[in-house]
Coordinates of C-alpha atoms in Angstrom, one line a residue:
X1 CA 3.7 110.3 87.0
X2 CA 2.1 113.8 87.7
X3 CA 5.5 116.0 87.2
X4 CA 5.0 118.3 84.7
X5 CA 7.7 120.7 85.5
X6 CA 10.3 121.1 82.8
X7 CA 14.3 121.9 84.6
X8 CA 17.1 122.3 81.6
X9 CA 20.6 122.6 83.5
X10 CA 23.3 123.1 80.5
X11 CA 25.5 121.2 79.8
X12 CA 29.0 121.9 81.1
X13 CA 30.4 118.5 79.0
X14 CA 33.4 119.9 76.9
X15 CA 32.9 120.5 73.0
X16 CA 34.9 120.0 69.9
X17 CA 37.9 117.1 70.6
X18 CA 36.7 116.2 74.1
X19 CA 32.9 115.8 72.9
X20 CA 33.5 113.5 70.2
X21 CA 35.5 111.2 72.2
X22 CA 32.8 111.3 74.7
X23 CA 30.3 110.0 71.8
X24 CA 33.1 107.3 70.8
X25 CA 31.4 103.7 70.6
X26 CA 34.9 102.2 71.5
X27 CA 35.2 103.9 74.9
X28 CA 31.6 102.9 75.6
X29 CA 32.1 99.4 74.7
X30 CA 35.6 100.0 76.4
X31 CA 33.6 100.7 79.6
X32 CA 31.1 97.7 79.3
X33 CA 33.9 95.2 78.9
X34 CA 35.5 96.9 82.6
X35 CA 32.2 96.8 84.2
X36 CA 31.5 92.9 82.8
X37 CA 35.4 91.8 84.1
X38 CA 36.2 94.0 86.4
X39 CA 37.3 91.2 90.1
X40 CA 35.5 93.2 92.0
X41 CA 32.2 93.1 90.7
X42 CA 29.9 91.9 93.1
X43 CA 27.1 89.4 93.1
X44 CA 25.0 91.3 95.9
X45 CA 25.2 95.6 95.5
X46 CA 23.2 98.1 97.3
X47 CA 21.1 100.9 95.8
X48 CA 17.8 102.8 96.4
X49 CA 18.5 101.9 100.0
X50 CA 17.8 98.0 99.4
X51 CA 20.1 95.7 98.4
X52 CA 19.9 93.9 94.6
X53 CA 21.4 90.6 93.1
X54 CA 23.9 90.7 90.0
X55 CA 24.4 88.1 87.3
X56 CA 26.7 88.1 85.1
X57 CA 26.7 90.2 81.2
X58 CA 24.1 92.2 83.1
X59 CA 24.9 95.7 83.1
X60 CA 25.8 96.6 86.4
X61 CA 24.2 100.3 87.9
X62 CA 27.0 100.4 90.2
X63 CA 29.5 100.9 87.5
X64 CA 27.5 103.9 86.1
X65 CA 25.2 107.1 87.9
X66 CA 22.6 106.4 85.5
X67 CA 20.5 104.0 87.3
X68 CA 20.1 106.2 89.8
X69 CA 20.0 109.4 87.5
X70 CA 16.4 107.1 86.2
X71 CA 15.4 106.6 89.7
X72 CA 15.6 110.4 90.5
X73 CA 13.8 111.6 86.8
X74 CA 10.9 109.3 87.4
X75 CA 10.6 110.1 91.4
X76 CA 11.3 106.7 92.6
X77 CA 14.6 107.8 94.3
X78 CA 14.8 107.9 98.2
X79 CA 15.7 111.9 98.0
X80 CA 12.8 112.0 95.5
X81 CA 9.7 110.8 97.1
X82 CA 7.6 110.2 100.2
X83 CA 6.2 107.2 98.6
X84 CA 2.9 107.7 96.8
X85 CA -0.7 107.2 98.5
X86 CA -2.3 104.8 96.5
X87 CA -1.9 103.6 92.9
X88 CA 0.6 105.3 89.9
X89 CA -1.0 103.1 87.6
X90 CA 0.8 100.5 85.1
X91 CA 4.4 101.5 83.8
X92 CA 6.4 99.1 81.8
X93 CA 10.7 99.1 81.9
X94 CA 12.3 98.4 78.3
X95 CA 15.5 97.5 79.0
X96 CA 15.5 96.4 83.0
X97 CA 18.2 95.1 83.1
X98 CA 18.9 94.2 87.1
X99 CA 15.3 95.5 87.7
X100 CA 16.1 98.0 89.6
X101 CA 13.7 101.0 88.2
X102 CA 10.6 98.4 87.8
X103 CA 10.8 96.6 91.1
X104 CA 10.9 100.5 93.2
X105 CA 8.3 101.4 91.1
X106 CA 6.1 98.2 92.1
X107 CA 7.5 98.8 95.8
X108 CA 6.4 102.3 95.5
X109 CA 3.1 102.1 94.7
X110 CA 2.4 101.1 91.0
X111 CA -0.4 98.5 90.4
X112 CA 0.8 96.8 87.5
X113 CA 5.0 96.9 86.4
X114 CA 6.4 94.8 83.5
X115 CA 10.0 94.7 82.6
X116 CA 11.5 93.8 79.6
X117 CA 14.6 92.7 78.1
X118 CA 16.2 91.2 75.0
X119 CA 19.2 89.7 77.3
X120 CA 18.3 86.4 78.8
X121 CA 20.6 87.0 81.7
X122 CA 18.6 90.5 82.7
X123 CA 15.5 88.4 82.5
X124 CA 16.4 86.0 85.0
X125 CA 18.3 88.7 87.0
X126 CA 15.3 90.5 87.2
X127 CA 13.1 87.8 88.3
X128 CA 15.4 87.2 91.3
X129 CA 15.4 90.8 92.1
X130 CA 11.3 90.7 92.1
X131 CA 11.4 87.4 94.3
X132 CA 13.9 89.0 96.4
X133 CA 11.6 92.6 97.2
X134 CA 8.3 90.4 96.9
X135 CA 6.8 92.1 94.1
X136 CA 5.6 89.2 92.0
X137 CA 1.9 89.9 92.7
X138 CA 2.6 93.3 90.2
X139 CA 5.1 93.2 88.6
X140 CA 6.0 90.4 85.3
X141 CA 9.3 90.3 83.2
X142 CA 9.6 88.9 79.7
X143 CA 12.0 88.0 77.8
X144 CA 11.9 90.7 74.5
X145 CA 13.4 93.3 71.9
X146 CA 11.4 96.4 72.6
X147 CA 7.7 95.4 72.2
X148 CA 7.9 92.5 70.3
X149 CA 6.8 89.6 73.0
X150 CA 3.9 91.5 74.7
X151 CA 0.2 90.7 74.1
X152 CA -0.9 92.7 71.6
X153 CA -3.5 94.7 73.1
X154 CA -1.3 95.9 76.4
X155 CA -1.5 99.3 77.9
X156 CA 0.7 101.3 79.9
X157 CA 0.4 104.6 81.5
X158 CA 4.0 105.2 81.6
X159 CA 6.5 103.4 79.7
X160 CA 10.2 104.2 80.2
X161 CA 13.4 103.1 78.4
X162 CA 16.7 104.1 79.7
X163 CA 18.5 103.1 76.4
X164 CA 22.0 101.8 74.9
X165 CA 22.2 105.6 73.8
X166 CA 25.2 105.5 72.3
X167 CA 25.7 105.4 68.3
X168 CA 27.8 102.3 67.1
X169 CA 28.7 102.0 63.1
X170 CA 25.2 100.5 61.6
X171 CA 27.3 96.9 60.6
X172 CA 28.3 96.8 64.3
X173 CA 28.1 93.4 65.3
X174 CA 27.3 93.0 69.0
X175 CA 30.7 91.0 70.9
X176 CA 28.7 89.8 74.0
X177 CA 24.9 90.5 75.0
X178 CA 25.8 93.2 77.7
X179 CA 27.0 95.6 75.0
X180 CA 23.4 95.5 74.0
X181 CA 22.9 97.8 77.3
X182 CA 25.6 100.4 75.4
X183 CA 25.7 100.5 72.1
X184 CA 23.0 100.8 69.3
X185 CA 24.0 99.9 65.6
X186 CA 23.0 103.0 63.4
X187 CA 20.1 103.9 66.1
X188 CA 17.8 101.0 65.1
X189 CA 16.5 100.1 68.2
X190 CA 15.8 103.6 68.5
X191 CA 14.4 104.4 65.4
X192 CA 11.3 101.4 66.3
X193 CA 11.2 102.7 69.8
X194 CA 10.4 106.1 68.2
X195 CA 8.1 104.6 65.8
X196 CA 6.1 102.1 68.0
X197 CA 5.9 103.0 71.5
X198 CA 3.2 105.3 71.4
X199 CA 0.7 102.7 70.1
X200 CA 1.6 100.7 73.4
X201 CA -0.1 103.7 76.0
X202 CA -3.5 104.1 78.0
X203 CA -5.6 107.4 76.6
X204 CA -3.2 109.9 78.1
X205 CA -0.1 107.7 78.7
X206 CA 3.2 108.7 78.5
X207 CA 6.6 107.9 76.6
X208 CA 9.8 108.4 78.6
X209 CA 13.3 108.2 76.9
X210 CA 16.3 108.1 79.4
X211 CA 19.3 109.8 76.8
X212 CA 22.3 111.6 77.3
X213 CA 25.0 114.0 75.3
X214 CA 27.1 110.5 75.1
X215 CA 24.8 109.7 72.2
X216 CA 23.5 111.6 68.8
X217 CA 20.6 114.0 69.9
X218 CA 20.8 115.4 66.8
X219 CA 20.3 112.2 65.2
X220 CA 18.0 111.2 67.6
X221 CA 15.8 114.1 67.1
X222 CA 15.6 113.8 62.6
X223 CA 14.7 110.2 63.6
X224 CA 11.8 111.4 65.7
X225 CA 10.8 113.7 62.9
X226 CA 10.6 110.9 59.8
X227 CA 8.2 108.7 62.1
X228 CA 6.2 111.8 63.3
X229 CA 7.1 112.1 66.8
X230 CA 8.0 115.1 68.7
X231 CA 10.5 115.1 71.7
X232 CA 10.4 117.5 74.7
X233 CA 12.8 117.9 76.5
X234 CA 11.2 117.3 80.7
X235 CA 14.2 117.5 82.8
X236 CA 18.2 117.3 82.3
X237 CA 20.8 116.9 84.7
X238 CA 25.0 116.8 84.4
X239 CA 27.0 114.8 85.8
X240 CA 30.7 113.4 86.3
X241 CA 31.3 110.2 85.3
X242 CA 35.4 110.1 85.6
X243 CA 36.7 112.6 83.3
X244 CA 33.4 113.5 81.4
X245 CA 30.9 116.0 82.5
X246 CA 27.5 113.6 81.0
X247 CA 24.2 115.3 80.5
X248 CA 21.1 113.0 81.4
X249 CA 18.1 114.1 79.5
X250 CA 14.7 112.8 80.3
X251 CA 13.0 113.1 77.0
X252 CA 9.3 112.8 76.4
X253 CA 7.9 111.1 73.1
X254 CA 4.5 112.3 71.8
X255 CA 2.8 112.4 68.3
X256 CA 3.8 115.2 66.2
X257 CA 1.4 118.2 66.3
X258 CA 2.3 118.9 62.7

């Protein structure tokens, strides 16, 4: 991915009252359980211009912008592209979920794509979604939390995570596996994201964390800090998602300088 052009829209979300209740774990898991039982969740939806199966306890990116919101930060999106000439490299998805943002990135011109994810169902949704665009030559999914089931001496050039940002109580026990897309006990997953995705890129590979004010950035960034990372901030962008004004932050993770 060549953009190096930083863009920092503020945030018009509302403060004090308003700002908490957008951080609240219970209207995020309130929102999973609507999107996961909702009778008119389909089982085909359209997006990117193509059209994408849906399994069930699969998070579903019609339900949310922020599918889209990744598509657009990472210049797969329809408004953000001509398609590359040639090859982006390698790129590995944490977290694909209906593999939406691996598959258009192996459609649009990546040589090597492999999604990940710790719910079974997002596995095997994803490999219908390859089969369905024809992008098995490139592109692999695996069954994992975070890193854990790759071959050890794998390389990326970009890896992305557009992650359960949202704080939940550290004893949160997970209902169902699709509020594993929402919610993330005490920041754990984040805290080994922090720590171990660096060691997982080619010589001048990058780190890509998909956030938003709905979750602790403060926390976020004194986690970054105890495991030597730094986070820049590459691109933000607001916006409505029924009565909340959210803040998508595209946040880069490198080494600490320090």
């Amino acid at each position: 991915m060549n953009r190096t052009n930083v863009v920092h829209q503020p945030s018009s979300a509302p403060v004090g009252e308003s700002h908490s209740q957008i951080q609240s774990h219970k209207r995020s898991l309130a929102r999973c359980e609507a999107s996961r039982t909702r009778p008119d969740r389909p089982r085909v939806f359209d997006l990117a211009g193509l059209s994408w199966d849906l399994l069930d306890d699969v998070f579903a990116p019609i339900h949310s912008p922020s599918t889209g919101v990744a598509l657009d930060f990472l210049g797969l999106s329809p408004s953000a592209r001509p398609r590359t000439a040639g090859s982006r490299g390698s790129m590995l998805e944490i977290g694909c979920g209906t593999g939406v943002v691996s598959v258009v990135a192996a459609l649009d011109g990546y040589e090597r794509v492999v999604g990940t994810d710790i719910n079974l169902h997002a596995v095997r949704n994803t490999e219908l979604n390859v089969a369905r665009h024809g992008v098995g030559d490139r592109m692999r999914v695996a069954h994992s939390d975070l890193f854990d089931s790759l071959p050890p001496g794998e390389r990326f050039d970009v890896i992305f995570w557009s992650s359960n940002y949202v704080l939940a109580p550290e004893d949160y026990a997970y209902r169902n596996v699709c509020e594993q897309a929402f919610v993330d006990p005490g920041y754990a997953a984040h805290q080994r994201f922090l720590e171990q995705a660096v060691r997982w890129t080619t010589p001048g590979g990058r780190v890509l964390l998909h956030f938003t004010n709905r979750g602790d950035t403060g926390l976020l960034r004194r986690l970054a800090a105890e495991c030597g990372r730094d986070l820049r901030l590459r691109e933000s962008r607001t916006v409505r998602e029924g009565e909340d004004a959210v803040e998508h932050l595209l946040l880069e993770v490198t080494p600490s300088a320090k």
